[in-house]
Amino acid sequence: MNAIAVLVAGYICFSLELGLRKALAVGSAGIAPSFVFILCVVVSLSAPPSVAMWTCLILGLLTDLTWPHEIAGGVSTQVIVGPYAIAYLVASQFVLSIRGNMFRRNPLTLGFLCCFGMAIAQVVVVAIYTFRSGYTPEIAWDPTSQLLARLGVALYTGLVGIIVGVFAGPLTSALGVHQPPQRRFTRPIY
């Protein structure tokens, strides 16, 4: 894996996510796609398992540090480290366990894995925040509305993942996570 290329791609994904979040938001809940998670799925779909899990853990940690949670009343924010790091790690494990059964070069594969991987990650995030809100009453948290909004984020991320899936072949080659075919007499398509 080319660490510099993944670092640049991560910077671009975080820039897109922070810069376009309000422009791409749908509805009053602010449902917007996660470009960082799409990068996590691209890496998990093609990289060796240990590299994919470490990359997703680091990207999840950076997501935790990027999105502070509002304290009740909206007066201040609080950074909670861990929910997205654990969620992206669990979603990476899901992608790693199912990637052997998927057609990796199909754009619908990336969209499918982005949608269901993000749904799993958001369920983990909601579970962690719900547990934490039980002993930290300052955090304003409604699990039902949060889960519904976050499942909308998963659907939206899956749709954007299909679009990114068209360019995923050259992207995986540039990131250095493209695995060559396992057969002896085949050649890669891209």
mmCIF file of C-alpha atoms in Angstrom:
data_model
loop_
_atom_site.group_PDB
_atom_site.id
_atom_site.type_symbol
_atom_site.label_atom_id
_atom_site.label_comp_id
_atom_site.label_asym_id
_atom_site.label_seq_id
_atom_site.Cartn_x
_atom_site.Cartn_y
_atom_site.Cartn_z
ATOM 1 C CA MET A 1 0.000 0.000 0.000
ATOM 2 C CA ASN A 2 1.204 3.468 -0.839
ATOM 3 C CA ALA A 3 0.828 5.328 2.465
ATOM 4 C CA ILE A 4 1.351 8.753 0.919
ATOM 5 C CA ALA A 5 -1.384 8.153 -1.671
ATOM 6 C CA VAL A 6 -3.798 6.962 1.033
ATOM 7 C CA LEU A 7 -2.908 10.018 3.141
ATOM 8 C CA VAL A 8 -3.622 12.332 0.193
ATOM 9 C CA ALA A 9 -6.867 10.481 -0.593
ATOM 10 C CA GLY A 10 -7.874 10.743 3.073
ATOM 11 C CA TYR A 11 -7.173 14.473 3.045
ATOM 12 C CA ILE A 12 -9.274 14.883 -0.104
ATOM 13 C CA CYS A 13 -12.112 12.817 1.395
ATOM 14 C CA PHE A 14 -12.108 14.798 4.636
ATOM 15 C CA SER A 15 -12.048 18.039 2.631
ATOM 16 C CA LEU A 16 -15.014 16.889 0.539
ATOM 17 C CA GLU A 17 -16.891 15.757 3.619
ATOM 18 C CA LEU A 18 -16.305 18.958 5.583
ATOM 19 C CA GLY A 19 -16.733 21.282 2.620
ATOM 20 C CA LEU A 20 -19.711 19.733 0.861
ATOM 21 C CA ARG A 21 -21.673 18.404 3.824
ATOM 22 C CA LYS A 22 -24.166 21.262 3.939
ATOM 23 C CA ALA A 23 -24.392 21.534 0.146
ATOM 24 C CA LEU A 24 -25.194 17.830 -0.293
ATOM 25 C CA ALA A 25 -27.434 17.565 2.794
ATOM 26 C CA VAL A 26 -30.966 16.293 2.261
ATOM 27 C CA GLY A 27 -33.828 17.071 4.624
ATOM 28 C CA SER A 28 -33.874 18.760 7.986
ATOM 29 C CA ALA A 29 -31.826 15.965 9.583
ATOM 30 C CA GLY A 30 -28.791 16.895 7.479
ATOM 31 C CA ILE A 31 -28.421 13.533 5.726
ATOM 32 C CA ALA A 32 -25.189 13.708 3.706
ATOM 33 C CA PRO A 33 -22.818 11.090 2.274
ATOM 34 C CA SER A 34 -19.566 10.142 3.945
ATOM 35 C CA PHE A 35 -16.640 10.280 1.525
ATOM 36 C CA VAL A 36 -14.261 9.075 4.234
ATOM 37 C CA PHE A 37 -16.259 5.890 4.667
ATOM 38 C CA ILE A 38 -16.204 5.299 0.908
ATOM 39 C CA LEU A 39 -12.410 5.450 1.111
ATOM 40 C CA CYS A 40 -12.536 2.954 3.989
ATOM 41 C CA VAL A 41 -14.575 0.559 1.848
ATOM 42 C CA VAL A 42 -12.260 0.984 -1.160
ATOM 43 C CA VAL A 43 -9.258 0.174 1.013
ATOM 44 C CA SER A 44 -11.035 -2.719 2.751
ATOM 45 C CA LEU A 45 -12.156 -4.156 -0.559
ATOM 46 C CA SER A 46 -8.666 -4.402 -2.000
ATOM 47 C CA ALA A 47 -5.973 -4.158 0.689
ATOM 48 C CA PRO A 48 -4.613 -6.937 2.885
ATOM 49 C CA PRO A 49 -6.749 -7.409 6.028
ATOM 50 C CA SER A 50 -4.354 -5.942 8.596
ATOM 51 C CA VAL A 51 -3.661 -2.865 6.464
ATOM 52 C CA ALA A 52 -7.376 -2.344 5.821
ATOM 53 C CA MET A 53 -8.301 -2.590 9.485
ATOM 54 C CA TRP A 54 -5.551 -0.220 10.633
ATOM 55 C CA THR A 55 -6.451 2.276 7.910
ATOM 56 C CA CYS A 56 -10.135 2.190 8.846
ATOM 57 C CA LEU A 57 -9.317 2.535 12.540
ATOM 58 C CA ILE A 58 -7.185 5.613 11.870
ATOM 59 C CA LEU A 59 -9.779 7.157 9.539
ATOM 60 C CA GLY A 60 -12.467 6.494 12.148
ATOM 61 C CA LEU A 61 -10.332 8.141 14.828
ATOM 62 C CA LEU A 62 -9.859 11.183 12.608
ATOM 63 C CA THR A 63 -13.619 11.253 12.016
ATOM 64 C CA ASP A 64 -14.157 11.248 15.784
ATOM 65 C CA LEU A 65 -11.794 14.201 16.131
ATOM 66 C CA THR A 66 -13.408 16.045 13.221
ATOM 67 C CA TRP A 67 -17.048 15.878 14.342
ATOM 68 C CA PRO A 68 -17.496 17.083 17.938
ATOM 69 C CA HIS A 69 -20.798 16.234 19.643
ATOM 70 C CA GLU A 70 -23.035 19.008 20.963
ATOM 71 C CA ILE A 71 -23.690 19.228 24.683
ATOM 72 C CA ALA A 72 -27.328 19.617 25.777
ATOM 73 C CA GLY A 73 -28.489 23.113 25.050
ATOM 74 C CA GLY A 74 -26.066 23.570 22.144
ATOM 75 C CA VAL A 75 -23.831 25.850 24.199
ATOM 76 C CA SER A 76 -20.599 23.916 23.622
ATOM 77 C CA THR A 77 -19.253 20.822 21.931
ATOM 78 C CA GLN A 78 -17.374 17.819 23.196
ATOM 79 C CA VAL A 79 -15.015 15.532 21.290
ATOM 80 C CA ILE A 80 -15.682 11.889 22.068
ATOM 81 C CA VAL A 81 -12.926 9.600 20.816
ATOM 82 C CA GLY A 82 -13.877 6.062 19.945
ATOM 83 C CA PRO A 83 -17.350 5.627 18.435
ATOM 84 C CA TYR A 84 -16.407 6.106 14.788
ATOM 85 C CA ALA A 85 -13.047 4.386 15.228
ATOM 86 C CA ILE A 86 -14.755 1.261 16.541
ATOM 87 C CA ALA A 87 -17.592 1.572 14.021
ATOM 88 C CA TYR A 88 -15.280 1.852 11.015
ATOM 89 C CA LEU A 89 -13.258 -1.085 12.328
ATOM 90 C CA VAL A 90 -16.401 -3.233 12.603
ATOM 91 C CA ALA A 91 -17.529 -2.142 9.136
ATOM 92 C CA SER A 92 -14.086 -2.965 7.751
ATOM 93 C CA GLN A 93 -14.362 -6.442 9.227
ATOM 94 C CA PHE A 94 -17.751 -6.803 7.517
ATOM 95 C CA VAL A 95 -16.271 -5.805 4.153
ATOM 96 C CA LEU A 96 -13.281 -8.101 4.661
ATOM 97 C CA SER A 97 -15.522 -11.047 5.479
ATOM 98 C CA ILE A 98 -17.772 -10.571 2.463
ATOM 99 C CA ARG A 99 -15.331 -9.342 -0.194
ATOM 100 C CA GLY A 100 -14.469 -12.851 -1.383
ATOM 101 C CA ASN A 101 -18.050 -13.285 -2.567
ATOM 102 C CA MET A 102 -18.252 -9.968 -4.427
ATOM 103 C CA PHE A 103 -17.344 -8.876 -7.937
ATOM 104 C CA ARG A 104 -14.764 -6.265 -7.020
ATOM 105 C CA ARG A 105 -14.732 -4.506 -10.384
ATOM 106 C CA ASN A 106 -18.475 -3.864 -10.440
ATOM 107 C CA PRO A 107 -19.516 -0.347 -9.343
ATOM 108 C CA LEU A 108 -22.633 -1.770 -7.696
ATOM 109 C CA THR A 109 -20.406 -3.785 -5.378
ATOM 110 C CA LEU A 110 -18.873 -0.639 -3.926
ATOM 111 C CA GLY A 111 -22.299 0.939 -3.551
ATOM 112 C CA PHE A 112 -23.700 -2.168 -1.842
ATOM 113 C CA LEU A 113 -20.769 -2.438 0.559
ATOM 114 C CA CYS A 114 -20.857 1.302 1.296
ATOM 115 C CA CYS A 115 -24.571 1.144 2.073
ATOM 116 C CA PHE A 116 -24.545 -1.912 4.303
ATOM 117 C CA GLY A 117 -21.132 -1.199 5.837
ATOM 118 C CA MET A 118 -22.226 2.317 6.732
ATOM 119 C CA ALA A 119 -25.479 0.969 8.177
ATOM 120 C CA ILE A 120 -23.480 -1.382 10.412
ATOM 121 C CA ALA A 121 -21.108 1.432 11.398
ATOM 122 C CA GLN A 122 -23.984 3.766 12.238
ATOM 123 C CA VAL A 123 -25.704 1.117 14.375
ATOM 124 C CA VAL A 124 -22.441 0.752 16.318
ATOM 125 C CA VAL A 125 -22.124 4.544 16.714
ATOM 126 C CA VAL A 126 -25.722 4.877 17.917
ATOM 127 C CA ALA A 127 -25.225 1.998 20.373
ATOM 128 C CA ILE A 128 -22.059 3.573 21.802
ATOM 129 C CA TYR A 129 -23.616 7.036 22.115
ATOM 130 C CA THR A 130 -26.771 5.565 23.656
ATOM 131 C CA PHE A 131 -24.689 3.711 26.236
ATOM 132 C CA ARG A 132 -22.654 6.832 26.933
ATOM 133 C CA SER A 133 -25.721 9.074 27.268
ATOM 134 C CA GLY A 134 -26.897 6.815 30.101
ATOM 135 C CA TYR A 135 -24.056 7.935 32.365
ATOM 136 C CA THR A 136 -23.326 11.339 30.774
ATOM 137 C CA PRO A 137 -26.584 13.288 31.014
ATOM 138 C CA GLU A 138 -25.102 16.403 29.365
ATOM 139 C CA ILE A 139 -25.260 14.715 25.952
ATOM 140 C CA ALA A 140 -28.592 15.307 24.225
ATOM 141 C CA TRP A 141 -29.359 12.014 22.504
ATOM 142 C CA ASP A 142 -32.480 10.458 21.007
ATOM 143 C CA PRO A 143 -31.544 6.985 19.735
ATOM 144 C CA THR A 144 -34.559 6.459 17.478
ATOM 145 C CA SER A 145 -34.274 9.696 15.500
ATOM 146 C CA GLN A 146 -30.495 9.364 15.348
ATOM 147 C CA LEU A 147 -30.696 5.816 14.019
ATOM 148 C CA LEU A 148 -33.235 6.737 11.338
ATOM 149 C CA ALA A 149 -31.195 9.744 10.205
ATOM 150 C CA ARG A 150 -28.000 7.703 10.161
ATOM 151 C CA LEU A 151 -29.599 4.930 8.115
ATOM 152 C CA GLY A 152 -30.494 7.658 5.620
ATOM 153 C CA VAL A 153 -26.809 8.582 5.601
ATOM 154 C CA ALA A 154 -26.023 4.931 4.829
ATOM 155 C CA LEU A 155 -28.360 4.925 1.818
ATOM 156 C CA TYR A 156 -26.960 8.208 0.532
ATOM 157 C CA THR A 157 -23.387 6.969 0.994
ATOM 158 C CA GLY A 158 -24.281 3.824 -0.962
ATOM 159 C CA LEU A 159 -25.601 5.899 -3.867
ATOM 160 C CA VAL A 160 -22.459 8.024 -3.947
ATOM 161 C CA GLY A 161 -20.444 4.800 -3.634
ATOM 162 C CA ILE A 162 -21.912 3.590 -6.928
ATOM 163 C CA ILE A 163 -20.672 6.758 -8.613
ATOM 164 C CA VAL A 164 -17.228 6.389 -7.037
ATOM 165 C CA GLY A 165 -17.260 2.695 -8.010
ATOM 166 C CA VAL A 166 -16.927 3.683 -11.652
ATOM 167 C CA PHE A 167 -13.520 5.181 -10.839
ATOM 168 C CA ALA A 168 -12.504 2.628 -8.223
ATOM 169 C CA GLY A 169 -10.262 0.592 -10.534
ATOM 170 C CA PRO A 170 -7.726 3.312 -11.238
ATOM 171 C CA LEU A 171 -8.183 4.598 -7.681
ATOM 172 C CA THR A 172 -7.120 1.291 -6.129
ATOM 173 C CA SER A 173 -4.121 1.157 -8.449
ATOM 174 C CA ALA A 174 -3.109 4.683 -7.426
ATOM 175 C CA LEU A 175 -3.504 3.852 -3.736
ATOM 176 C CA GLY A 176 -1.359 0.771 -4.180
ATOM 177 C CA VAL A 177 -3.965 -1.519 -2.640
ATOM 178 C CA HIS A 178 -4.889 -3.275 -5.874
ATOM 179 C CA GLN A 179 -4.291 -6.978 -5.462
ATOM 180 C CA PRO A 180 -3.241 -8.824 -8.590
ATOM 181 C CA PRO A 181 -5.386 -11.757 -9.709
ATOM 182 C CA GLN A 182 -4.738 -15.021 -7.932
ATOM 183 C CA ARG A 183 -4.860 -17.160 -11.033
ATOM 184 C CA ARG A 184 -1.755 -17.967 -12.964
ATOM 185 C CA PHE A 185 -2.718 -17.067 -16.532
ATOM 186 C CA THR A 186 -4.863 -13.972 -16.095
ATOM 187 C CA ARG A 187 -4.145 -10.298 -16.408
ATOM 188 C CA PRO A 188 -5.762 -7.398 -14.578
ATOM 189 C CA ILE A 189 -8.450 -5.417 -16.395
ATOM 190 C CA TYR A 190 -7.157 -2.110 -15.058
#
